[in-house]
Coordinates of C-alpha atoms (C1' of nucleotides) in Angstrom, one line a residue:
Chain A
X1 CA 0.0 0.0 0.0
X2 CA 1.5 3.9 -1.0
X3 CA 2.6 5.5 1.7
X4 CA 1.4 9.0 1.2
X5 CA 2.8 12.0 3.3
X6 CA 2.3 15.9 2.6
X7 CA 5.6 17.3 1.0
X8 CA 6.1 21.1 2.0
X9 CA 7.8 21.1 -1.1
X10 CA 4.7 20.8 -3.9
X11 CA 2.5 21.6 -0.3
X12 CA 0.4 18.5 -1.1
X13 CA -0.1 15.2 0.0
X14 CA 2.0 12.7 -2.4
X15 CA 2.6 9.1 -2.4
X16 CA 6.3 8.4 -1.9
X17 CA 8.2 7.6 -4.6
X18 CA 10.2 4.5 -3.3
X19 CA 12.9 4.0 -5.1
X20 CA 13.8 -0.2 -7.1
X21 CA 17.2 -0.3 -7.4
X22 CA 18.2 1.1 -4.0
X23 CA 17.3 1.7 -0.6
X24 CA 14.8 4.7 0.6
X25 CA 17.2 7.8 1.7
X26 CA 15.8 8.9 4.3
X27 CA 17.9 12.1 6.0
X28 CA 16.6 13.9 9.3
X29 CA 18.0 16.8 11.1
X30 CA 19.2 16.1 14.2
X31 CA 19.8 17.5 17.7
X32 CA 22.4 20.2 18.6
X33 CA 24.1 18.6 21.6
X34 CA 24.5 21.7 23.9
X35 CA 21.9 20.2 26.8
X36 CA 19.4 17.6 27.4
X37 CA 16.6 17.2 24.6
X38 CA 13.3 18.3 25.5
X39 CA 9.7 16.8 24.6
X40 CA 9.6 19.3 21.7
X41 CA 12.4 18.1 19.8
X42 CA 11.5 14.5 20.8
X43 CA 8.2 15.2 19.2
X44 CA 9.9 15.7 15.8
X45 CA 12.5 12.6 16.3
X46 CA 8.9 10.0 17.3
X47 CA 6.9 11.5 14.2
X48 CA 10.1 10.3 12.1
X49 CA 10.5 7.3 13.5
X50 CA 6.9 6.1 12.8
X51 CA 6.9 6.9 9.6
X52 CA 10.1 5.0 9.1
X53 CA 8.1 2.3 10.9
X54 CA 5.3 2.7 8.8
X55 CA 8.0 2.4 5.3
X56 CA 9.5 -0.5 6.6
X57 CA 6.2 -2.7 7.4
X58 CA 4.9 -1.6 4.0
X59 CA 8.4 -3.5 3.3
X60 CA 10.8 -0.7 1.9
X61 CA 14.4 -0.8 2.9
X62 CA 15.1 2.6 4.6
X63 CA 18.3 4.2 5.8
X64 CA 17.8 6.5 8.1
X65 CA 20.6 9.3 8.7
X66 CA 20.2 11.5 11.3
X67 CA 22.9 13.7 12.1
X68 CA 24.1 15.6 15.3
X69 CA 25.5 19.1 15.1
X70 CA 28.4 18.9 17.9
X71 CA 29.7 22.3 17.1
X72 CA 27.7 25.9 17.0
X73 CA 27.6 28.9 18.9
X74 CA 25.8 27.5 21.7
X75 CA 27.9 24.3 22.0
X76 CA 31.0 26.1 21.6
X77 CA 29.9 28.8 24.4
X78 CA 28.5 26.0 27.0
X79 CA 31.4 24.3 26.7
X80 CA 33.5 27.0 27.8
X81 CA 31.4 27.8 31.3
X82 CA 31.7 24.4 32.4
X83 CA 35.5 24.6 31.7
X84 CA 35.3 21.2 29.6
X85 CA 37.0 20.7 25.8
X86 CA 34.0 20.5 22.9
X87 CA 34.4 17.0 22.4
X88 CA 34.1 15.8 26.4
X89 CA 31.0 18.4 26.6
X90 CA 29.3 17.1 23.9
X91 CA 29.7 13.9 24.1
X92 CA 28.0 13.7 27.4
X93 CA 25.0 14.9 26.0
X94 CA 25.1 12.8 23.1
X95 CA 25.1 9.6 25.8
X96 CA 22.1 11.3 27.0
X97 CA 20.2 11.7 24.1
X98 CA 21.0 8.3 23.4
X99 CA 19.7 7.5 26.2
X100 CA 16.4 9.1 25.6
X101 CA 15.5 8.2 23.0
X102 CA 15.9 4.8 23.8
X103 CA 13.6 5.2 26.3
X104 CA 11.0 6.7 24.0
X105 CA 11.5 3.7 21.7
X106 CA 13.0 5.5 18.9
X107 CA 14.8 3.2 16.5
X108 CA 18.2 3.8 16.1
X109 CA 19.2 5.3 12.9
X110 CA 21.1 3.6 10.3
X111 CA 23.7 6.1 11.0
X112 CA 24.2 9.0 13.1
X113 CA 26.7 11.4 11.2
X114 CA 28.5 14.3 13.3
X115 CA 29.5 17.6 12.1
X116 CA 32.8 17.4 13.3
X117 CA 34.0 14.5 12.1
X118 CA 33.3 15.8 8.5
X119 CA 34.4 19.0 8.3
X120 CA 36.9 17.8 5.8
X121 CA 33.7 17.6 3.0
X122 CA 32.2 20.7 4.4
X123 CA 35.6 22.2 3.3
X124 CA 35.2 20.6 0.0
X125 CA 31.8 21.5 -0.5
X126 CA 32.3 25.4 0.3
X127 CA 35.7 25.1 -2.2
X128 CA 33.4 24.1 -5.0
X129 CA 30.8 27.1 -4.0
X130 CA 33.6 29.5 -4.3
X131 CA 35.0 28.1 -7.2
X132 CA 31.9 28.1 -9.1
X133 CA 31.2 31.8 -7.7
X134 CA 28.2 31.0 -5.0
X135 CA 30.6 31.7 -2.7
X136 CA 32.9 34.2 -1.7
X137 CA 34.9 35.7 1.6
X138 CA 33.2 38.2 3.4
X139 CA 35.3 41.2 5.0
X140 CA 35.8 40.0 8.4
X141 CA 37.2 36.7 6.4
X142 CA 33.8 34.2 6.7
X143 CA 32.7 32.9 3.9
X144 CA 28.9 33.0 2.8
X145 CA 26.8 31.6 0.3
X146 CA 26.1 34.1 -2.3
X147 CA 22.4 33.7 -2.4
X148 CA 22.0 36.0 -5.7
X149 CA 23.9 33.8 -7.7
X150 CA 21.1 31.0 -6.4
X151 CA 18.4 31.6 -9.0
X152 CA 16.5 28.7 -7.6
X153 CA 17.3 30.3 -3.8
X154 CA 13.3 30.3 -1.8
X155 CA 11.7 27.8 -3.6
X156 CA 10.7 25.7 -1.0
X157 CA 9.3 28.3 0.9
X158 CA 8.1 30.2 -1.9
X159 CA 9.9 33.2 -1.1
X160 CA 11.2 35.6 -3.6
X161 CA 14.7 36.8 -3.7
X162 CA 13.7 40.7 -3.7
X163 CA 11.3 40.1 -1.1
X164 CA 14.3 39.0 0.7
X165 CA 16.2 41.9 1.1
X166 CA 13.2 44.3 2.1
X167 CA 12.8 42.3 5.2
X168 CA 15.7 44.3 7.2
X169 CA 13.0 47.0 6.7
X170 CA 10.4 45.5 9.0
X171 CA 10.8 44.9 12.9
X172 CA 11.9 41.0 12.1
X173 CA 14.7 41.8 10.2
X174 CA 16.0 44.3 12.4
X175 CA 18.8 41.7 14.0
X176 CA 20.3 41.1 10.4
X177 CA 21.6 44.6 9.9
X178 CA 24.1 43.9 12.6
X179 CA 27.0 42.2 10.3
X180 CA 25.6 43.6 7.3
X181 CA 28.5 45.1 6.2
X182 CA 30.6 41.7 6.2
X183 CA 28.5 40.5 3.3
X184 CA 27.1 41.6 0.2
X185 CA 23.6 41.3 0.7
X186 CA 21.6 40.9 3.8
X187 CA 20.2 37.4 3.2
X188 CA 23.8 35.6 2.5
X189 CA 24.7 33.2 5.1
X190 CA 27.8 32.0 6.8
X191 CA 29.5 28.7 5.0
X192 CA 32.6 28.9 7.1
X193 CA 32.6 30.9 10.2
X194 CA 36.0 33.0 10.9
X195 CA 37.5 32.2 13.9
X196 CA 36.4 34.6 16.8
X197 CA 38.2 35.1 20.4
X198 CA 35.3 33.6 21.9
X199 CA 35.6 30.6 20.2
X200 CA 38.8 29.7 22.6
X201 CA 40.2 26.7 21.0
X202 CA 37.4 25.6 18.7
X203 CA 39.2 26.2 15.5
X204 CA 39.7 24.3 12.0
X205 CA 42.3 24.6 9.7
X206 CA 40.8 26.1 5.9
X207 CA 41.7 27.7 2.8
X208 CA 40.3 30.5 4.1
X209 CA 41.9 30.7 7.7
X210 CA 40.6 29.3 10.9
X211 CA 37.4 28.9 11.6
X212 CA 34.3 26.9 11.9
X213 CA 31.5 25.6 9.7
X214 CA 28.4 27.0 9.3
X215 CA 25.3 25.4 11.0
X216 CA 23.8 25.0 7.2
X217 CA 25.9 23.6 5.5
X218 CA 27.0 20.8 8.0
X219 CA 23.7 19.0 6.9
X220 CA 24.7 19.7 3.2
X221 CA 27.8 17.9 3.4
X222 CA 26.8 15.2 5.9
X223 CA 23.8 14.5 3.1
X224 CA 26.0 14.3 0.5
X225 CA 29.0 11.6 2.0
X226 CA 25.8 9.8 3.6
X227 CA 23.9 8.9 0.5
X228 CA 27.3 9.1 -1.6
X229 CA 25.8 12.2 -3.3
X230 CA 22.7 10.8 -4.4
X231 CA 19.3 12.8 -4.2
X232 CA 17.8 11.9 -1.0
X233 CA 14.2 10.9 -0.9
X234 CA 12.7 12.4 2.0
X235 CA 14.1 15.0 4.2
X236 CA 12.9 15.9 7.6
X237 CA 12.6 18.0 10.4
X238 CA 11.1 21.0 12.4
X239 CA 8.9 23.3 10.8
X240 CA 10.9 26.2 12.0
X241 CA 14.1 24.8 10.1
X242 CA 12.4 24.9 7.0
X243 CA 13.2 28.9 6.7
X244 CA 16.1 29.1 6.4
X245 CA 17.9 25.6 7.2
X246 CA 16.1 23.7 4.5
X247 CA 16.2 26.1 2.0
X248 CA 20.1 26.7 2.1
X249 CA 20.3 23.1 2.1
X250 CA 19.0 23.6 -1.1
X251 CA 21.1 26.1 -2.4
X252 CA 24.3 25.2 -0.8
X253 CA 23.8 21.7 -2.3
X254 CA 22.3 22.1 -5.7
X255 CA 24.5 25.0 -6.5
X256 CA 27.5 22.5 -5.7
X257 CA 26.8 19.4 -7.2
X258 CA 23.7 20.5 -10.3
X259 CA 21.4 17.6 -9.1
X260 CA 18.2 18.0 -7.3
X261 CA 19.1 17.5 -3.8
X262 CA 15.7 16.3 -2.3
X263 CA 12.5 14.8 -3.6
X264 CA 10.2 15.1 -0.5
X265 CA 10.1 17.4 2.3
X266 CA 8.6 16.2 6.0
X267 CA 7.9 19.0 8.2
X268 CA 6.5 18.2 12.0
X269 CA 4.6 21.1 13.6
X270 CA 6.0 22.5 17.1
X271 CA 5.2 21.6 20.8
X272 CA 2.9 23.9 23.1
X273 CA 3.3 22.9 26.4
X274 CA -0.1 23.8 28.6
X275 CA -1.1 26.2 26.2
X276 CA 2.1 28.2 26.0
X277 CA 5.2 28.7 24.0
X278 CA 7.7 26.5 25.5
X279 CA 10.6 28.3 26.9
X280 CA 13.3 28.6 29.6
X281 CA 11.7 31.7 31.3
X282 CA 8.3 29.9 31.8
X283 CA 10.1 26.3 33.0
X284 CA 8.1 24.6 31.1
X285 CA 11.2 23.2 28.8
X286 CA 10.4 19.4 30.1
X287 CA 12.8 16.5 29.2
X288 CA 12.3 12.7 30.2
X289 CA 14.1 13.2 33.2
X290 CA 11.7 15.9 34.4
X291 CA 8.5 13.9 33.1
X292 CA 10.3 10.5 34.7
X293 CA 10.7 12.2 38.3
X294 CA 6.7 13.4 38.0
X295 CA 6.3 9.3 37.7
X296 CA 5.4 9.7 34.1
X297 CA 5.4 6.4 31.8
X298 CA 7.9 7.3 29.6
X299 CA 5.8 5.2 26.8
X300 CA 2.4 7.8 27.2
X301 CA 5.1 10.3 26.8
X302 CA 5.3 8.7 23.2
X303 CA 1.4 7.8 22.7
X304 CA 0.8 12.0 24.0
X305 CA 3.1 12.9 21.3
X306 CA 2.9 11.1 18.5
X307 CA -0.9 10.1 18.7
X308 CA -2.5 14.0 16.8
X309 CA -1.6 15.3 13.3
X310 CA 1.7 16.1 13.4
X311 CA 1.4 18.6 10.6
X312 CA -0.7 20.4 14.0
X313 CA 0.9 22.3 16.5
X314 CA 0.3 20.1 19.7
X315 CA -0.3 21.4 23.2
X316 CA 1.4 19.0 25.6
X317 CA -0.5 18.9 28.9
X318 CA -0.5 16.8 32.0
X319 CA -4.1 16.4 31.0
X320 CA -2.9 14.9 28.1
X321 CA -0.1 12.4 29.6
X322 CA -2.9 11.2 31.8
X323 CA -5.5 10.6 28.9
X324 CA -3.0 8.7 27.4
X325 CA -1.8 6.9 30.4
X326 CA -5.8 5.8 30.4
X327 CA -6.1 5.0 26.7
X328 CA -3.0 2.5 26.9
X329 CA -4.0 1.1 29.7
X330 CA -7.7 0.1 27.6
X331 CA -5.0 -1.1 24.6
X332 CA -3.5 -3.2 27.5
X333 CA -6.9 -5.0 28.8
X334 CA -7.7 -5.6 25.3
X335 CA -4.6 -7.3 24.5
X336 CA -4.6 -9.3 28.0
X337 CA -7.8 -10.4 27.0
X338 CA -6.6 -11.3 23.5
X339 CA -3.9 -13.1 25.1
X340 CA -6.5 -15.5 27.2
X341 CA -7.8 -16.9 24.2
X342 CA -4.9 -18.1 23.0
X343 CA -4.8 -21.9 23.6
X344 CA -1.2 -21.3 25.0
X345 CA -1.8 -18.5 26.8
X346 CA 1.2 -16.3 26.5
X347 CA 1.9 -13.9 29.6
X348 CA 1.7 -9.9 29.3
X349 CA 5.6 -10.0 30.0
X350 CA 6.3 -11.5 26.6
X351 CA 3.9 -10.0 24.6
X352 CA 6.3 -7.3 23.5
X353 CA 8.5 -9.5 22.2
X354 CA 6.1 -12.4 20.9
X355 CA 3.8 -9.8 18.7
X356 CA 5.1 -5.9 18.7
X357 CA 7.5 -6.4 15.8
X358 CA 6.9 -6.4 11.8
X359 CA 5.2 -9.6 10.8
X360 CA 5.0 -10.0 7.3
X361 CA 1.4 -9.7 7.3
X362 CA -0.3 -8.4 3.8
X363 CA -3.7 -8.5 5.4
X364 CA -4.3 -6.5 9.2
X365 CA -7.5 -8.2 9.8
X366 CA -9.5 -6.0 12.0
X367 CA -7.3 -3.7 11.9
X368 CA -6.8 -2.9 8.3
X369 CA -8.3 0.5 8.5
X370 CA -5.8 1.1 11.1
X371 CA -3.3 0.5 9.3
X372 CA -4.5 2.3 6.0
X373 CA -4.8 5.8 8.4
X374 CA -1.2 5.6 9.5
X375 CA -0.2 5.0 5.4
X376 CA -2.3 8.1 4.7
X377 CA -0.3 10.5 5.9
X378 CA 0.5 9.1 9.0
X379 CA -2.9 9.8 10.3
X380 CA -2.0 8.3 14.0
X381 CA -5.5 9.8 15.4
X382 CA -7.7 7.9 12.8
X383 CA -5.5 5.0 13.3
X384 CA -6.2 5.2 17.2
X385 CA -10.0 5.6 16.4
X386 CA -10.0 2.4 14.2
X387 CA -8.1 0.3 16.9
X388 CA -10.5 2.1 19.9
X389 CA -13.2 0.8 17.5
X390 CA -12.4 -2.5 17.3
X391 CA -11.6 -2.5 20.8
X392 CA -15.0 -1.1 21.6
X393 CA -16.9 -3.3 19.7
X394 CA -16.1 -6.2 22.1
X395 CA -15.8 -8.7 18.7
X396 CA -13.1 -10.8 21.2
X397 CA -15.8 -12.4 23.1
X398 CA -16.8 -15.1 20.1
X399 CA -13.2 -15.5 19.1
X400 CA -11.4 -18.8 18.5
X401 CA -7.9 -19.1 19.8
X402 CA -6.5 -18.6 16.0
X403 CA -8.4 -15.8 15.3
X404 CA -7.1 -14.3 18.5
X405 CA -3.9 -15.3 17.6
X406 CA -4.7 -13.4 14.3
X407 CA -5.8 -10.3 15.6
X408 CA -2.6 -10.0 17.9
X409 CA -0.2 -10.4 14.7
X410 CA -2.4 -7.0 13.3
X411 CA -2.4 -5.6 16.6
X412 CA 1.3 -6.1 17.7
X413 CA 1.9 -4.5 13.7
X414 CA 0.1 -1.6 14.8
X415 CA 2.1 -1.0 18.1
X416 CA 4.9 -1.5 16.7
X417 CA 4.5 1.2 14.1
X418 CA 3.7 3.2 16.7
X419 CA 6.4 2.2 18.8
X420 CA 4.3 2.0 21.7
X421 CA 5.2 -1.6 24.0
X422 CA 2.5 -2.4 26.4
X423 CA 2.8 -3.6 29.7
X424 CA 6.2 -0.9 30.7
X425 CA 4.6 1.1 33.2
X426 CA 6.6 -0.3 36.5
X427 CA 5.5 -0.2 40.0
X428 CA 6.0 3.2 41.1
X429 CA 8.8 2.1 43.9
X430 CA 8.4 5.0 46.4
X431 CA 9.8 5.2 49.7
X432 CA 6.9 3.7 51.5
X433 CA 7.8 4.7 55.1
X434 CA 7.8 2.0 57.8
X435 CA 4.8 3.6 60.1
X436 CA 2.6 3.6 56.9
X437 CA 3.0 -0.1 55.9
X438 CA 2.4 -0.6 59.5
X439 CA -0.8 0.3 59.4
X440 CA -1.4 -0.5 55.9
X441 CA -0.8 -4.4 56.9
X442 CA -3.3 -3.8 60.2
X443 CA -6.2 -2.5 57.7
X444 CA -5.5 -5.6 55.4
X445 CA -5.9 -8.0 58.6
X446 CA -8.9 -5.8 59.8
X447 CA -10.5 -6.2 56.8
X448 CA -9.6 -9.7 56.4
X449 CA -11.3 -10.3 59.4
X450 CA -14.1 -8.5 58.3
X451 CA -14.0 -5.8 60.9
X452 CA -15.0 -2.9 58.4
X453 CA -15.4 -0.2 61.2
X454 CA -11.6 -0.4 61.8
X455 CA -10.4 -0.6 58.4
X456 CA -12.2 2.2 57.2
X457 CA -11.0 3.7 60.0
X458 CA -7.2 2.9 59.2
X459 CA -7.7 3.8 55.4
X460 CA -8.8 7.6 56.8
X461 CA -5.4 7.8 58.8
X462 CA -3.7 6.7 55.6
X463 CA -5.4 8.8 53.3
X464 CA -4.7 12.2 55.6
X465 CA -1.4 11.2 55.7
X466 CA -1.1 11.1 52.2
X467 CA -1.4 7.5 51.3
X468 CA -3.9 5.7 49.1
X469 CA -4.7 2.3 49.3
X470 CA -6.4 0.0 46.9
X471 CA -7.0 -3.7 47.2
X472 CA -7.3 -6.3 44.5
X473 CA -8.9 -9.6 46.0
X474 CA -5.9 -11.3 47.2
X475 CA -3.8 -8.5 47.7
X476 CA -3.6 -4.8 48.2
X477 CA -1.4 -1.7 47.0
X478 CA -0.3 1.3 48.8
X479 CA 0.0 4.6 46.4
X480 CA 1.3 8.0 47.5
X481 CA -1.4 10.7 46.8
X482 CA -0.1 13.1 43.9
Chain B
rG1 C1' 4.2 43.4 4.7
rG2 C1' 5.5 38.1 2.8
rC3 C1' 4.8 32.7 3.4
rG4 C1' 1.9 29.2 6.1
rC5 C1' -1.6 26.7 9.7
rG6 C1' -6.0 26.4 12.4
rG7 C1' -11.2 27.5 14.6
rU8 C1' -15.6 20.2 15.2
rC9 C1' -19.0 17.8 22.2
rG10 C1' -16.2 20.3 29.2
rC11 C1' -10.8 18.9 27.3
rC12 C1' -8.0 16.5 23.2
rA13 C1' -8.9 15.1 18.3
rA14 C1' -10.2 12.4 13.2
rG15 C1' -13.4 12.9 9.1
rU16 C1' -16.8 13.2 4.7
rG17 C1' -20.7 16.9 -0.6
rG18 C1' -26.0 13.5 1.8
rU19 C1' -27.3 15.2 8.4
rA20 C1' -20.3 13.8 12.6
rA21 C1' -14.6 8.3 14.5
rG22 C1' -12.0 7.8 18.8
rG23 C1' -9.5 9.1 23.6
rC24 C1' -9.9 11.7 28.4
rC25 C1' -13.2 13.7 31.9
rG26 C1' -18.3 13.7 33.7
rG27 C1' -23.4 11.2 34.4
rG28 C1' -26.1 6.4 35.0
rG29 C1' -25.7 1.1 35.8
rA30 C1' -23.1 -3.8 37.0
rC31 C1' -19.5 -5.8 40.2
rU32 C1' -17.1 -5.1 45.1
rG33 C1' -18.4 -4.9 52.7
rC34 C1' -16.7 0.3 51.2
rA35 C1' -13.1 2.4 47.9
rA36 C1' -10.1 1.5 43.6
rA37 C1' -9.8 -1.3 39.1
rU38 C1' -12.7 -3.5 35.4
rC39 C1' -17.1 -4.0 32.3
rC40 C1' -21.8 -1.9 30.1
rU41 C1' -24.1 2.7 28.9
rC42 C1' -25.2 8.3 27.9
rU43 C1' -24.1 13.5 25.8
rA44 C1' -22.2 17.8 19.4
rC45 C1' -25.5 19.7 13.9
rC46 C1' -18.9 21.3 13.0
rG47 C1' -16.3 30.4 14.2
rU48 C1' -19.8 34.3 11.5
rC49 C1' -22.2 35.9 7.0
rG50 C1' -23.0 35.1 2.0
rG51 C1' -22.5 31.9 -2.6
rU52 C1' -22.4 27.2 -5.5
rU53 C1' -25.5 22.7 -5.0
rC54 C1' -31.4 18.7 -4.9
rG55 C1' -28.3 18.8 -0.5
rA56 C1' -22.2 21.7 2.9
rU57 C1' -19.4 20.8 8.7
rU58 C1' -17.1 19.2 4.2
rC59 C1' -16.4 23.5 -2.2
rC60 C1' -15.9 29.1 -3.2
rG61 C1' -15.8 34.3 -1.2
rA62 C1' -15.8 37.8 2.7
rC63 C1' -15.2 38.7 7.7
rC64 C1' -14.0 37.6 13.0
rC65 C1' -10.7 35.0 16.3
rG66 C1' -6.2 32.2 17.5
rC67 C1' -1.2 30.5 16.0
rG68 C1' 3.6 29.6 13.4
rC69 C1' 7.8 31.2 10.4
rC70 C1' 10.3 35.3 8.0
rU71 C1' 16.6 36.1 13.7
rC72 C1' 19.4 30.7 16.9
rC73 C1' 15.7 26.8 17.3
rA74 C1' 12.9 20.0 16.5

RNA sequence: GGCGCGGUCGCCAAGUGGUAAGGCCGGGGACUGCAAAUCCUCUACCGUCGGUUCGAUUCCGACCCGCGCCUCCA
């Protein structure tokens, strides 16, 4: 089945064009490794990974290459106030994103490029701007991309090349005039950045002196030794990097090497978090360790973010993260119950393992509508509908052990294009202090012995001291009250 | 000013030219000593005004409101 997915390039929904003779290139912006990721970029890095899911059950060979940008102003300076070289400072926060987004699930990438250990082709690639005129040095010796001599320069985000220039006219163009006078024009941007006191010792070697490489054209080179300088398929990211990242991607590559540089563009709408901008000022900048210490599941971190359009800005609430706690916990009831049909019953532990993975399936059953919403433009909410549906409409209670068995080859399909496991929410392990589980235990024996004055009695002390208690028939669990 | 997105039940959110999926919350019920959990069950005419049409929430136009990018940013 076409897997169809709204390119911001033609701004319409188009099937992918998968390539016979070779793999699908798939090339994503990554992080800048200057601090812990937050829920925002993660949002982005999910919405990739499920449609690399999605390619790779429809059965297309994919490589993924998403890159990390371990040098930039912000690196370079962070580095510095924690007294650390670039490399040791960065490389802890590439452990930790690794770290992340393993615990969101994410796939690992076929490969994970760095800016710094090709700045060798970014040097190659500006040479061949400058030798072919898109380039040239500016006075305080950086070099920028000529944008003039780029006749193809905005065509991604339909912006025209005189309009360009009047922007330094209007308040949001104010910033540019700063180093205006080291350029030619106002809208040419650094290639290679001259080295700068500031940058301590954070300097390459170039034809042009010492320096650094610019931000854009780090993903230009990194593209073109990744794919071996063919024309990717699919190119993804942020919305916001589509002005101006993406589009001197475009003119930094397609000036260099005459070939079109992209066929599809994948842009993910930005993260709101309780109805406002996310930002440092307003703490609301949450990463996994921040959600994890609020006893978040990490996994209805992943269902809240990947589960709405992503082409829609999403506001990220605690409202959300508990509806989705909620909904996976119905997902997980269903396939519990799914799992006592089977003549061998298989335990929730293993269900991960046994059925979220890609079975070579043609037919999803049930859950074929489910399936044909995520190829549609990864349409995860209409997929969730479907699967809510089916789940809904109680059709387990006649089934046969195979057709069980059927149903949770479609359904593990499903999760696993979605990445979601079931069943990873652990026991929240607080510190239960001794005095509580004291009278916790004498509640349990009061009620066993059916004295229900006392036990009520009991579960009042515990619940003004901030405990909760809820019983299952054989047992009985303490929780702290949030 | 330029480019772009959106306004659907209390919240979140799909969708279609023929009278609107789903999730959460809430109400009712079952079950349970109670509570929790679980299960069953209930609730919308789609921003405003025009137009096209046999018929529009879905197409077109205007307007109102909200938002993003145009500067580092997933």
């Amino acid at each position: 089945m076409p897997v169809k997915l709204y390119d911001t390039f033609s701004r319409s929904n188009q099937a992918l064009s998968i390539p016979k003779d070779r793999p699908f290139y798939f090339y994503c912006c990554g992080p800048t490794v200057y601090g812990p990721a937050h829920i925002g970029n993660f949002r982005t890095f999910l919405v990739q990974d499920v449609l690399r899911r999605v390619l790779e059950i429809d059965g297309t060979d994919v490589v993924h290459v998403r890159n990390i940008t371990d040098v930039d102003d912000k690196t370079i300076l962070r580095s510095q106030e924690q007294n650390q070289s670039l490399a040791e400072f960065t490389e802890q926060w590439i452990e930790r994103f690794h770290k992340d987004c393993k615990s969101l699930n994410l796939l690992s990438p076929t490969a994970e490029p760095k800016a710094l250990d090709h700045i060798d082709e970014q040097i190659q690639l500006i040479e061949k701007l400058v030798e072919k005129d898109n380039a040239y040095q500016g006075k305080d010796g950086s070099v920028y991309f000529r944008v003039q001599s780029c006749e193809a320069y905005g065509k991604l985000n339909r912006i025209k090349q005189d309009e360009l220039k009047t922007q330094s006219s209007n308040s949001a163009g104010q910033a540019n005039l700063a180093d205006e006078y080291d350029r030619e024009s106002i809208s040419d941007f650094a290639l290679w950045k001259a080295r700068k006191p500031e940058d301590g010792n954070n300097f390459w070697k170039s034809p042009w002196g010492e320096g650094r490489p610019g931000w854009h054209l780090e993903c230009s080179a990194m593209v073109h030794s990744s794919f071996n300088g063919a024309t990717i398929d699919l190119h993804g990211g942020g919305i916001d990097l589509c002005f101006p990242h993406h589009e001197n991607e475009i003119a930094q590559s397609e000036s260099a090497y005459e070939k079109p540089f992209c066929t599809h563009w994948f842009h993910s709408a930005h993260l709101k978090v309780e109805g406002e901008k996310m930002s440092k000022s307003l703490g609301n900048l949450y990463t996994l360790e921040d959600l994890e210490a609020k006893n978040y599941n990490l996994m209805a971190v992943r269902y809240t973010l990947i589960a709405s359009s992503y082409r829609q800005p999403l506001n990220f609430t605690f409202d959300s993260l508990h509806a989705s706690e909620s909904a996976l916990n119905k997902i997980e009831r269903f396939a519990e119950a799914l799992l006592e049909k089977l003549e061998q019953p298989v335990d929730t532990d293993s269900f991960n393992h046994n059925y979220v993975k890609t079975h070579a399936i043609k037919d999803h059953g049930l859950l074929q509508n489910a399936w044909e919403s995520l190829c549609n433009n990864l349409n995860t909410a209409a997929c969730l509908g479907s699967l809510f549906g089916v789940i809904g409409s109680n059709s387990i209670s006649k089934m046969d052990s195979a057709e069980a068995e059927e149903l949770l080859e479609s359904l593990g399909t499903i999760l696993y294009a979605l990445g979601i496991n079931l069943f990873t929410a652990t026991a929240k392990d607080s510190n239960i202090p001794k005095a509580i589980l004291e009278l916790a235990e004498a509640r349990w024996d009061a009620k066993q012995n059916k004295d229900y004055a006392k036990a009520d009695a009991l579960r009042k002390e515990l619940l003004s001291a901030g405990w909760e208690i809820k019983d299952s028939s054989a047992d009985y669990e303490i929780h702290p009250i949030d």
